[in-house]
């Protein structure tokens, strides 16, 4: 039962262009959503989060959009840089689950110079 | 400290041996979480703590896995009688609060069971 899904295993983008990573969820109790970035042999690094009371949150080059009716969130990276190349995970938690995060399967982003 | 510190980085055990992994959460963080990453991109929740108390252990294979967070000591995850399928990267994370608070992860311990 995959409650958080990232259907694109990989994405390739040209440097300077926009990267859009997508994530779908099934559990309507989720109320907090996060994006993490992961390099090989390192732990996930927190990027940006959004609460279910908002539909957009922006931090520098990173913007997360939440569409609750569609149970969909996306991460936009503008402009993309080669250093953004990594695996990106979306994650979600529900207020009644004690902060436990449920992760998607990840999308490997490659930003080409 | 300012980072979650996990030791050791790598651990090799023969099947049936015991494995013990350690995690020092970020100072001031009351919540600790353990995750297992078996396949390259799948994170499985194991257990969480609020200070030294188990908060949620729904992901723990209880017959061989145990975990503790004692005051003034690193948290630990112990696997008795390891099996080949326990080979994975084990990540520890900590957070300041239980709600709407990001988890901050360590760099993991890679356990190889031979």
JSON list of C-alpha atoms in Angstrom, two decimals:
[
{"chain": "A", "resi": 1, "resn": "UNK", "atom": "CA", "xyz": [0.00, 0.00, 0.00]},
{"chain": "A", "resi": 2, "resn": "UNK", "atom": "CA", "xyz": [2.02, 2.91, -1.35]},
{"chain": "A", "resi": 3, "resn": "UNK", "atom": "CA", "xyz": [0.46, 5.99, 0.25]},
{"chain": "A", "resi": 4, "resn": "UNK", "atom": "CA", "xyz": [2.95, 8.40, -1.33]},
{"chain": "A", "resi": 5, "resn": "UNK", "atom": "CA", "xyz": [3.92, 7.91, -4.95]},
{"chain": "A", "resi": 6, "resn": "UNK", "atom": "CA", "xyz": [6.47, 9.46, -7.20]},
{"chain": "A", "resi": 7, "resn": "UNK", "atom": "CA", "xyz": [5.74, 8.03, -10.60]},
{"chain": "A", "resi": 8, "resn": "UNK", "atom": "CA", "xyz": [8.79, 9.36, -12.41]},
{"chain": "A", "resi": 9, "resn": "UNK", "atom": "CA", "xyz": [11.95, 7.48, -11.41]},
{"chain": "A", "resi": 10, "resn": "UNK", "atom": "CA", "xyz": [14.12, 9.99, -13.25]},
{"chain": "A", "resi": 11, "resn": "UNK", "atom": "CA", "xyz": [14.11, 13.44, -14.81]},
{"chain": "A", "resi": 12, "resn": "UNK", "atom": "CA", "xyz": [16.70, 15.17, -16.96]},
{"chain": "A", "resi": 13, "resn": "UNK", "atom": "CA", "xyz": [16.74, 18.97, -17.31]},
{"chain": "A", "resi": 14, "resn": "UNK", "atom": "CA", "xyz": [19.03, 21.51, -18.92]},
{"chain": "A", "resi": 15, "resn": "UNK", "atom": "CA", "xyz": [20.88, 23.91, -16.66]},
{"chain": "A", "resi": 16, "resn": "UNK", "atom": "CA", "xyz": [18.95, 27.17, -16.21]},
{"chain": "A", "resi": 17, "resn": "UNK", "atom": "CA", "xyz": [15.57, 25.61, -17.03]},
{"chain": "A", "resi": 18, "resn": "UNK", "atom": "CA", "xyz": [12.80, 24.66, -14.63]},
{"chain": "A", "resi": 19, "resn": "UNK", "atom": "CA", "xyz": [12.70, 21.26, -12.94]},
{"chain": "A", "resi": 20, "resn": "UNK", "atom": "CA", "xyz": [9.27, 20.01, -11.90]},
{"chain": "A", "resi": 21, "resn": "UNK", "atom": "CA", "xyz": [9.05, 16.98, -9.65]},
{"chain": "A", "resi": 22, "resn": "UNK", "atom": "CA", "xyz": [5.68, 15.45, -8.91]},
{"chain": "A", "resi": 23, "resn": "UNK", "atom": "CA", "xyz": [4.19, 13.48, -6.05]},
{"chain": "A", "resi": 24, "resn": "UNK", "atom": "CA", "xyz": [0.76, 11.97, -5.42]},
{"chain": "A", "resi": 25, "resn": "UNK", "atom": "CA", "xyz": [-0.71, 10.72, -2.17]},
{"chain": "A", "resi": 26, "resn": "UNK", "atom": "CA", "xyz": [-3.74, 8.69, -1.22]},
{"chain": "A", "resi": 27, "resn": "UNK", "atom": "CA", "xyz": [-4.22, 9.30, 2.51]},
{"chain": "A", "resi": 28, "resn": "UNK", "atom": "CA", "xyz": [-6.54, 12.28, 3.06]},
{"chain": "A", "resi": 29, "resn": "UNK", "atom": "CA", "xyz": [-5.32, 12.49, 6.69]},
{"chain": "A", "resi": 30, "resn": "UNK", "atom": "CA", "xyz": [-1.91, 13.77, 5.57]},
{"chain": "A", "resi": 31, "resn": "UNK", "atom": "CA", "xyz": [-1.57, 17.40, 6.58]},
{"chain": "A", "resi": 32, "resn": "UNK", "atom": "CA", "xyz": [2.16, 18.16, 6.31]},
{"chain": "A", "resi": 33, "resn": "UNK", "atom": "CA", "xyz": [4.28, 17.58, 3.24]},
{"chain": "A", "resi": 34, "resn": "UNK", "atom": "CA", "xyz": [8.02, 17.81, 2.72]},
{"chain": "A", "resi": 35, "resn": "UNK", "atom": "CA", "xyz": [10.65, 17.50, 0.04]},
{"chain": "A", "resi": 36, "resn": "UNK", "atom": "CA", "xyz": [14.08, 16.03, 0.71]},
{"chain": "A", "resi": 37, "resn": "UNK", "atom": "CA", "xyz": [17.18, 15.89, -1.44]},
{"chain": "A", "resi": 38, "resn": "UNK", "atom": "CA", "xyz": [19.58, 12.98, -1.20]},
{"chain": "A", "resi": 39, "resn": "UNK", "atom": "CA", "xyz": [23.11, 12.50, -2.47]},
{"chain": "A", "resi": 40, "resn": "UNK", "atom": "CA", "xyz": [24.69, 9.01, -2.58]},
{"chain": "A", "resi": 41, "resn": "UNK", "atom": "CA", "xyz": [26.10, 7.80, 0.76]},
{"chain": "A", "resi": 42, "resn": "UNK", "atom": "CA", "xyz": [24.42, 10.67, 2.62]},
{"chain": "A", "resi": 43, "resn": "UNK", "atom": "CA", "xyz": [21.19, 11.02, 4.53]},
{"chain": "A", "resi": 44, "resn": "UNK", "atom": "CA", "xyz": [18.20, 12.92, 3.12]},
{"chain": "A", "resi": 45, "resn": "UNK", "atom": "CA", "xyz": [18.50, 16.69, 3.49]},
{"chain": "A", "resi": 46, "resn": "UNK", "atom": "CA", "xyz": [15.37, 18.69, 4.22]},
{"chain": "A", "resi": 47, "resn": "UNK", "atom": "CA", "xyz": [14.54, 21.19, 1.46]},
{"chain": "A", "resi": 48, "resn": "UNK", "atom": "CA", "xyz": [11.10, 22.68, 1.92]},
{"chain": "A", "resi": 49, "resn": "UNK", "atom": "CA", "xyz": [7.75, 21.85, 3.48]},
{"chain": "A", "resi": 50, "resn": "UNK", "atom": "CA", "xyz": [4.13, 22.87, 3.25]},
{"chain": "A", "resi": 51, "resn": "UNK", "atom": "CA", "xyz": [1.20, 22.60, 5.60]},
{"chain": "A", "resi": 52, "resn": "UNK", "atom": "CA", "xyz": [-2.19, 21.53, 4.28]},
{"chain": "A", "resi": 53, "resn": "UNK", "atom": "CA", "xyz": [-3.64, 24.96, 5.09]},
{"chain": "A", "resi": 54, "resn": "UNK", "atom": "CA", "xyz": [-1.48, 26.47, 2.32]},
{"chain": "A", "resi": 55, "resn": "UNK", "atom": "CA", "xyz": [-1.25, 25.78, -1.39]},
{"chain": "A", "resi": 56, "resn": "UNK", "atom": "CA", "xyz": [2.16, 27.26, -2.05]},
{"chain": "A", "resi": 57, "resn": "UNK", "atom": "CA", "xyz": [5.43, 27.77, -0.22]},
{"chain": "A", "resi": 58, "resn": "UNK", "atom": "CA", "xyz": [8.51, 29.38, -1.66]},
{"chain": "A", "resi": 59, "resn": "UNK", "atom": "CA", "xyz": [12.15, 29.39, -0.53]},
{"chain": "A", "resi": 60, "resn": "UNK", "atom": "CA", "xyz": [14.63, 30.86, -2.95]},
{"chain": "A", "resi": 61, "resn": "UNK", "atom": "CA", "xyz": [14.78, 28.72, -6.08]},
{"chain": "A", "resi": 62, "resn": "UNK", "atom": "CA", "xyz": [12.45, 26.11, -4.59]},
{"chain": "A", "resi": 63, "resn": "UNK", "atom": "CA", "xyz": [8.66, 26.30, -4.61]},
{"chain": "A", "resi": 64, "resn": "UNK", "atom": "CA", "xyz": [6.28, 23.60, -3.43]},
{"chain": "A", "resi": 65, "resn": "UNK", "atom": "CA", "xyz": [2.69, 23.55, -4.66]},
{"chain": "A", "resi": 66, "resn": "UNK", "atom": "CA", "xyz": [-0.08, 21.58, -2.97]},
{"chain": "A", "resi": 67, "resn": "UNK", "atom": "CA", "xyz": [-3.37, 20.63, -4.62]},
{"chain": "A", "resi": 68, "resn": "UNK", "atom": "CA", "xyz": [-5.41, 18.97, -1.89]},
{"chain": "A", "resi": 69, "resn": "UNK", "atom": "CA", "xyz": [-8.40, 18.13, -4.07]},
{"chain": "A", "resi": 70, "resn": "UNK", "atom": "CA", "xyz": [-6.14, 16.23, -6.46]},
{"chain": "A", "resi": 71, "resn": "UNK", "atom": "CA", "xyz": [-3.94, 14.89, -3.63]},
{"chain": "A", "resi": 72, "resn": "UNK", "atom": "CA", "xyz": [-0.94, 16.11, -5.55]},
{"chain": "A", "resi": 73, "resn": "UNK", "atom": "CA", "xyz": [2.14, 18.15, -4.76]},
{"chain": "A", "resi": 74, "resn": "UNK", "atom": "CA", "xyz": [5.00, 19.33, -6.87]},
{"chain": "A", "resi": 75, "resn": "UNK", "atom": "CA", "xyz": [8.42, 20.84, -6.38]},
{"chain": "A", "resi": 76, "resn": "UNK", "atom": "CA", "xyz": [9.63, 23.51, -8.81]},
{"chain": "A", "resi": 77, "resn": "UNK", "atom": "CA", "xyz": [13.31, 24.37, -9.02]},
{"chain": "A", "resi": 78, "resn": "UNK", "atom": "CA", "xyz": [14.08, 27.52, -10.98]},
{"chain": "A", "resi": 79, "resn": "UNK", "atom": "CA", "xyz": [16.68, 27.95, -12.36]},
{"chain": "A", "resi": 80, "resn": "UNK", "atom": "CA", "xyz": [18.05, 24.42, -12.18]},
{"chain": "A", "resi": 81, "resn": "UNK", "atom": "CA", "xyz": [21.77, 24.06, -11.48]},
{"chain": "A", "resi": 82, "resn": "UNK", "atom": "CA", "xyz": [24.12, 21.07, -11.95]},
{"chain": "A", "resi": 83, "resn": "UNK", "atom": "CA", "xyz": [24.50, 20.90, -8.15]},
{"chain": "A", "resi": 84, "resn": "UNK", "atom": "CA", "xyz": [20.79, 20.13, -7.92]},
{"chain": "A", "resi": 85, "resn": "UNK", "atom": "CA", "xyz": [21.45, 16.70, -9.43]},
{"chain": "A", "resi": 86, "resn": "UNK", "atom": "CA", "xyz": [20.35, 14.26, -6.73]},
{"chain": "A", "resi": 87, "resn": "UNK", "atom": "CA", "xyz": [17.45, 11.99, -5.75]},
{"chain": "A", "resi": 88, "resn": "UNK", "atom": "CA", "xyz": [14.43, 13.94, -4.52]},
{"chain": "A", "resi": 89, "resn": "UNK", "atom": "CA", "xyz": [11.94, 12.40, -2.13]},
{"chain": "A", "resi": 90, "resn": "UNK", "atom": "CA", "xyz": [8.55, 13.71, -1.19]},
{"chain": "A", "resi": 91, "resn": "UNK", "atom": "CA", "xyz": [7.20, 12.77, 2.22]},
{"chain": "A", "resi": 92, "resn": "UNK", "atom": "CA", "xyz": [3.99, 13.25, 4.13]},
{"chain": "A", "resi": 93, "resn": "UNK", "atom": "CA", "xyz": [2.77, 12.99, 7.68]},
{"chain": "A", "resi": 94, "resn": "UNK", "atom": "CA", "xyz": [-0.56, 13.03, 9.48]},
{"chain": "A", "resi": 95, "resn": "UNK", "atom": "CA", "xyz": [-1.20, 14.90, 12.69]},
{"chain": "A", "resi": 96, "resn": "UNK", "atom": "CA", "xyz": [-2.29, 11.72, 14.44]},
{"chain": "A", "resi": 97, "resn": "UNK", "atom": "CA", "xyz": [0.82, 9.73, 13.49]},
{"chain": "A", "resi": 98, "resn": "UNK", "atom": "CA", "xyz": [3.33, 11.38, 15.77]},
{"chain": "A", "resi": 99, "resn": "UNK", "atom": "CA", "xyz": [5.51, 13.03, 13.16]},
{"chain": "A", "resi": 100, "resn": "UNK", "atom": "CA", "xyz": [6.27, 9.78, 11.29]},
{"chain": "A", "resi": 101, "resn": "UNK", "atom": "CA", "xyz": [7.02, 10.50, 7.64]},
{"chain": "A", "resi": 102, "resn": "UNK", "atom": "CA", "xyz": [5.84, 8.31, 4.78]},
{"chain": "A", "resi": 103, "resn": "UNK", "atom": "CA", "xyz": [8.19, 8.59, 1.82]},
{"chain": "A", "resi": 104, "resn": "UNK", "atom": "CA", "xyz": [7.72, 8.29, -1.90]},
{"chain": "A", "resi": 105, "resn": "UNK", "atom": "CA", "xyz": [10.11, 6.19, -3.98]},
{"chain": "A", "resi": 106, "resn": "UNK", "atom": "CA", "xyz": [12.19, 9.13, -5.14]},
{"chain": "A", "resi": 107, "resn": "UNK", "atom": "CA", "xyz": [12.93, 10.84, -8.46]},
{"chain": "A", "resi": 108, "resn": "UNK", "atom": "CA", "xyz": [16.50, 11.08, -9.68]},
{"chain": "A", "resi": 109, "resn": "UNK", "atom": "CA", "xyz": [17.09, 14.55, -11.13]},
{"chain": "A", "resi": 110, "resn": "UNK", "atom": "CA", "xyz": [19.95, 15.13, -13.52]},
{"chain": "A", "resi": 111, "resn": "UNK", "atom": "CA", "xyz": [20.73, 18.72, -14.45]},
{"chain": "A", "resi": 112, "resn": "UNK", "atom": "CA", "xyz": [22.96, 18.90, -17.52]},
{"chain": "A", "resi": 113, "resn": "UNK", "atom": "CA", "xyz": [25.29, 21.84, -18.14]},
{"chain": "B", "resi": 1, "resn": "UNK", "atom": "CA", "xyz": [25.53, 18.86, 18.21]},
{"chain": "B", "resi": 2, "resn": "UNK", "atom": "CA", "xyz": [24.09, 20.51, 15.15]},
{"chain": "B", "resi": 3, "resn": "UNK", "atom": "CA", "xyz": [23.91, 17.30, 13.15]},
{"chain": "B", "resi": 4, "resn": "UNK", "atom": "CA", "xyz": [22.52, 13.84, 13.71]},
{"chain": "B", "resi": 5, "resn": "UNK", "atom": "CA", "xyz": [25.55, 11.62, 14.23]},
{"chain": "B", "resi": 6, "resn": "UNK", "atom": "CA", "xyz": [25.33, 7.94, 13.36]},
{"chain": "B", "resi": 7, "resn": "UNK", "atom": "CA", "xyz": [27.99, 5.34, 14.09]},
{"chain": "B", "resi": 8, "resn": "UNK", "atom": "CA", "xyz": [29.44, 3.24, 12.69]},
{"chain": "B", "resi": 9, "resn": "UNK", "atom": "CA", "xyz": [29.26, 4.20, 9.01]},
{"chain": "B", "resi": 10, "resn": "UNK", "atom": "CA", "xyz": [29.63, 0.58, 7.94]},
{"chain": "B", "resi": 11, "resn": "UNK", "atom": "CA", "xyz": [29.01, -2.65, 9.81]},
{"chain": "B", "resi": 12, "resn": "UNK", "atom": "CA", "xyz": [29.56, -6.20, 8.55]},
{"chain": "B", "resi": 13, "resn": "UNK", "atom": "CA", "xyz": [28.10, -9.13, 10.42]},
{"chain": "B", "resi": 14, "resn": "UNK", "atom": "CA", "xyz": [27.86, -12.83, 9.73]},
{"chain": "B", "resi": 15, "resn": "UNK", "atom": "CA", "xyz": [24.37, -14.26, 9.65]},
{"chain": "B", "resi": 16, "resn": "UNK", "atom": "CA", "xyz": [23.22, -14.94, 13.21]},
{"chain": "B", "resi": 17, "resn": "UNK", "atom": "CA", "xyz": [25.47, -12.35, 14.80]},
{"chain": "B", "resi": 18, "resn": "UNK", "atom": "CA", "xyz": [24.29, -9.30, 16.70]},
{"chain": "B", "resi": 19, "resn": "UNK", "atom": "CA", "xyz": [24.45, -5.78, 15.25]},
{"chain": "B", "resi": 20, "resn": "UNK", "atom": "CA", "xyz": [24.21, -2.55, 17.23]},
{"chain": "B", "resi": 21, "resn": "UNK", "atom": "CA", "xyz": [23.86, 0.87, 15.66]},
{"chain": "B", "resi": 22, "resn": "UNK", "atom": "CA", "xyz": [24.10, 4.23, 17.41]},
{"chain": "B", "resi": 23, "resn": "UNK", "atom": "CA", "xyz": [22.55, 7.64, 16.89]},
{"chain": "B", "resi": 24, "resn": "UNK", "atom": "CA", "xyz": [23.13, 10.97, 18.62]},
{"chain": "B", "resi": 25, "resn": "UNK", "atom": "CA", "xyz": [20.25, 13.33, 17.78]},
{"chain": "B", "resi": 26, "resn": "UNK", "atom": "CA", "xyz": [20.59, 17.06, 17.39]},
{"chain": "B", "resi": 27, "resn": "UNK", "atom": "CA", "xyz": [20.86, 18.75, 20.78]},
{"chain": "B", "resi": 28, "resn": "UNK", "atom": "CA", "xyz": [17.47, 19.97, 21.90]},
{"chain": "B", "resi": 29, "resn": "UNK", "atom": "CA", "xyz": [15.51, 17.59, 19.68]},
{"chain": "B", "resi": 30, "resn": "UNK", "atom": "CA", "xyz": [13.11, 15.45, 21.67]},
{"chain": "B", "resi": 31, "resn": "UNK", "atom": "CA", "xyz": [12.00, 13.10, 18.91]},
{"chain": "B", "resi": 32, "resn": "UNK", "atom": "CA", "xyz": [14.09, 10.36, 17.34]},
{"chain": "B", "resi": 33, "resn": "UNK", "atom": "CA", "xyz": [13.11, 8.17, 14.40]},
{"chain": "B", "resi": 34, "resn": "UNK", "atom": "CA", "xyz": [14.71, 5.10, 12.83]},
{"chain": "B", "resi": 35, "resn": "UNK", "atom": "CA", "xyz": [14.23, 4.18, 9.17]},
{"chain": "B", "resi": 36, "resn": "UNK", "atom": "CA", "xyz": [15.47, 1.25, 7.13]},
{"chain": "B", "resi": 37, "resn": "UNK", "atom": "CA", "xyz": [16.38, 1.66, 3.46]},
{"chain": "B", "resi": 38, "resn": "UNK", "atom": "CA", "xyz": [16.58, -1.79, 1.88]},
{"chain": "B", "resi": 39, "resn": "UNK", "atom": "CA", "xyz": [16.06, -1.10, -1.78]},
{"chain": "B", "resi": 40, "resn": "UNK", "atom": "CA", "xyz": [17.81, 1.94, -3.12]},
{"chain": "B", "resi": 41, "resn": "UNK", "atom": "CA", "xyz": [14.90, 4.31, -2.81]},
{"chain": "B", "resi": 42, "resn": "UNK", "atom": "CA", "xyz": [12.48, 2.90, -0.23]},
{"chain": "B", "resi": 43, "resn": "UNK", "atom": "CA", "xyz": [12.40, 4.17, 3.33]},
{"chain": "B", "resi": 44, "resn": "UNK", "atom": "CA", "xyz": [10.66, 1.95, 5.87]},
{"chain": "B", "resi": 45, "resn": "UNK", "atom": "CA", "xyz": [9.74, 3.46, 9.24]},
{"chain": "B", "resi": 46, "resn": "UNK", "atom": "CA", "xyz": [10.84, 1.32, 12.18]},
{"chain": "B", "resi": 47, "resn": "UNK", "atom": "CA", "xyz": [10.33, 3.14, 15.47]},
{"chain": "B", "resi": 48, "resn": "UNK", "atom": "CA", "xyz": [10.13, 6.59, 17.06]},
{"chain": "B", "resi": 49, "resn": "UNK", "atom": "CA", "xyz": [10.91, 7.97, 20.51]},
{"chain": "B", "resi": 50, "resn": "UNK", "atom": "CA", "xyz": [9.86, 10.98, 22.50]},
{"chain": "B", "resi": 51, "resn": "UNK", "atom": "CA", "xyz": [12.88, 11.46, 24.74]},
{"chain": "B", "resi": 52, "resn": "UNK", "atom": "CA", "xyz": [13.47, 8.00, 26.26]},
{"chain": "B", "resi": 53, "resn": "UNK", "atom": "CA", "xyz": [9.93, 6.77, 25.68]},
{"chain": "B", "resi": 54, "resn": "UNK", "atom": "CA", "xyz": [8.87, 4.67, 22.71]},
{"chain": "B", "resi": 55, "resn": "UNK", "atom": "CA", "xyz": [6.28, 6.68, 20.81]},
{"chain": "B", "resi": 56, "resn": "UNK", "atom": "CA", "xyz": [5.50, 4.47, 17.83]},
{"chain": "B", "resi": 57, "resn": "UNK", "atom": "CA", "xyz": [6.97, 1.01, 17.20]},
{"chain": "B", "resi": 58, "resn": "UNK", "atom": "CA", "xyz": [4.57, -0.17, 14.53]},
{"chain": "B", "resi": 59, "resn": "UNK", "atom": "CA", "xyz": [7.37, -0.75, 12.02]},
{"chain": "B", "resi": 60, "resn": "UNK", "atom": "CA", "xyz": [9.63, -2.85, 14.21]},
{"chain": "B", "resi": 61, "resn": "UNK", "atom": "CA", "xyz": [10.13, -6.58, 13.56]},
{"chain": "B", "resi": 62, "resn": "UNK", "atom": "CA", "xyz": [9.90, -7.17, 17.29]},
{"chain": "B", "resi": 63, "resn": "UNK", "atom": "CA", "xyz": [11.29, -10.68, 17.45]},
{"chain": "B", "resi": 64, "resn": "UNK", "atom": "CA", "xyz": [14.83, -9.59, 16.62]},
{"chain": "B", "resi": 65, "resn": "UNK", "atom": "CA", "xyz": [14.89, -5.80, 16.65]},
{"chain": "B", "resi": 66, "resn": "UNK", "atom": "CA", "xyz": [15.03, -3.58, 19.71]},
{"chain": "B", "resi": 67, "resn": "UNK", "atom": "CA", "xyz": [15.81, 0.08, 20.29]},
{"chain": "B", "resi": 68, "resn": "UNK", "atom": "CA", "xyz": [16.50, 2.40, 23.18]},
{"chain": "B", "resi": 69, "resn": "UNK", "atom": "CA", "xyz": [17.00, 6.09, 23.86]},
{"chain": "B", "resi": 70, "resn": "UNK", "atom": "CA", "xyz": [18.42, 6.54, 27.34]},
{"chain": "B", "resi": 71, "resn": "UNK", "atom": "CA", "xyz": [19.20, 9.88, 28.99]},
{"chain": "B", "resi": 72, "resn": "UNK", "atom": "CA", "xyz": [22.71, 11.22, 28.33]},
{"chain": "B", "resi": 73, "resn": "UNK", "atom": "CA", "xyz": [23.51, 8.36, 25.93]},
{"chain": "B", "resi": 74, "resn": "UNK", "atom": "CA", "xyz": [23.23, 7.90, 22.16]},
{"chain": "B", "resi": 75, "resn": "UNK", "atom": "CA", "xyz": [20.11, 6.13, 21.00]},
{"chain": "B", "resi": 76, "resn": "UNK", "atom": "CA", "xyz": [20.68, 2.58, 19.79]},
{"chain": "B", "resi": 77, "resn": "UNK", "atom": "CA", "xyz": [19.11, 0.08, 17.42]},
{"chain": "B", "resi": 78, "resn": "UNK", "atom": "CA", "xyz": [20.02, -3.55, 18.03]},
{"chain": "B", "resi": 79, "resn": "UNK", "atom": "CA", "xyz": [19.41, -6.54, 15.80]},
{"chain": "B", "resi": 80, "resn": "UNK", "atom": "CA", "xyz": [19.78, -9.95, 17.39]},
{"chain": "B", "resi": 81, "resn": "UNK", "atom": "CA", "xyz": [20.62, -12.91, 15.16]},
{"chain": "B", "resi": 82, "resn": "UNK", "atom": "CA", "xyz": [20.93, -10.93, 11.95]},
{"chain": "B", "resi": 83, "resn": "UNK", "atom": "CA", "xyz": [19.57, -12.34, 8.72]},
{"chain": "B", "resi": 84, "resn": "UNK", "atom": "CA", "xyz": [20.63, -11.68, 5.14]},
{"chain": "B", "resi": 85, "resn": "UNK", "atom": "CA", "xyz": [17.50, -9.58, 4.56]},
{"chain": "B", "resi": 86, "resn": "UNK", "atom": "CA", "xyz": [18.56, -7.18, 7.33]},
{"chain": "B", "resi": 87, "resn": "UNK", "atom": "CA", "xyz": [21.25, -5.86, 4.97]},
{"chain": "B", "resi": 88, "resn": "UNK", "atom": "CA", "xyz": [20.26, -2.23, 4.47]},
{"chain": "B", "resi": 89, "resn": "UNK", "atom": "CA", "xyz": [21.15, 1.34, 5.30]},
{"chain": "B", "resi": 90, "resn": "UNK", "atom": "CA", "xyz": [19.67, 2.38, 8.64]},
{"chain": "B", "resi": 91, "resn": "UNK", "atom": "CA", "xyz": [18.92, 6.06, 9.04]},
{"chain": "B", "resi": 92, "resn": "UNK", "atom": "CA", "xyz": [18.28, 7.91, 12.24]},
{"chain": "B", "resi": 93, "resn": "UNK", "atom": "CA", "xyz": [16.50, 11.27, 12.29]},
{"chain": "B", "resi": 94, "resn": "UNK", "atom": "CA", "xyz": [15.52, 13.76, 14.95]},
{"chain": "B", "resi": 95, "resn": "UNK", "atom": "CA", "xyz": [13.03, 16.60, 15.18]},
{"chain": "B", "resi": 96, "resn": "UNK", "atom": "CA", "xyz": [12.12, 19.38, 17.58]},
{"chain": "B", "resi": 97, "resn": "UNK", "atom": "CA", "xyz": [8.44, 18.64, 17.80]},
{"chain": "B", "resi": 98, "resn": "UNK", "atom": "CA", "xyz": [5.92, 16.02, 16.86]},
{"chain": "B", "resi": 99, "resn": "UNK", "atom": "CA", "xyz": [3.79, 18.09, 14.50]},
{"chain": "B", "resi": 100, "resn": "UNK", "atom": "CA", "xyz": [4.71, 20.02, 11.37]},
{"chain": "B", "resi": 101, "resn": "UNK", "atom": "CA", "xyz": [8.40, 19.73, 12.06]},
{"chain": "B", "resi": 102, "resn": "UNK", "atom": "CA", "xyz": [10.92, 18.40, 9.54]},
{"chain": "B", "resi": 103, "resn": "UNK", "atom": "CA", "xyz": [13.03, 15.39, 10.40]},
{"chain": "B", "resi": 104, "resn": "UNK", "atom": "CA", "xyz": [16.78, 15.91, 10.19]},
{"chain": "B", "resi": 105, "resn": "UNK", "atom": "CA", "xyz": [18.63, 12.79, 9.11]},
{"chain": "B", "resi": 106, "resn": "UNK", "atom": "CA", "xyz": [22.03, 11.38, 9.83]},
{"chain": "B", "resi": 107, "resn": "UNK", "atom": "CA", "xyz": [24.17, 9.86, 7.09]},
{"chain": "B", "resi": 108, "resn": "UNK", "atom": "CA", "xyz": [23.14, 6.34, 7.97]},
{"chain": "B", "resi": 109, "resn": "UNK", "atom": "CA", "xyz": [24.82, 3.08, 8.91]},
{"chain": "B", "resi": 110, "resn": "UNK", "atom": "CA", "xyz": [25.26, 0.54, 6.13]},
{"chain": "B", "resi": 111, "resn": "UNK", "atom": "CA", "xyz": [24.75, -2.94, 7.56]},
{"chain": "B", "resi": 112, "resn": "UNK", "atom": "CA", "xyz": [25.92, -5.88, 5.47]},
{"chain": "B", "resi": 113, "resn": "UNK", "atom": "CA", "xyz": [24.99, -9.35, 6.65]},
{"chain": "B", "resi": 114, "resn": "UNK", "atom": "CA", "xyz": [27.05, -12.09, 5.02]}
]
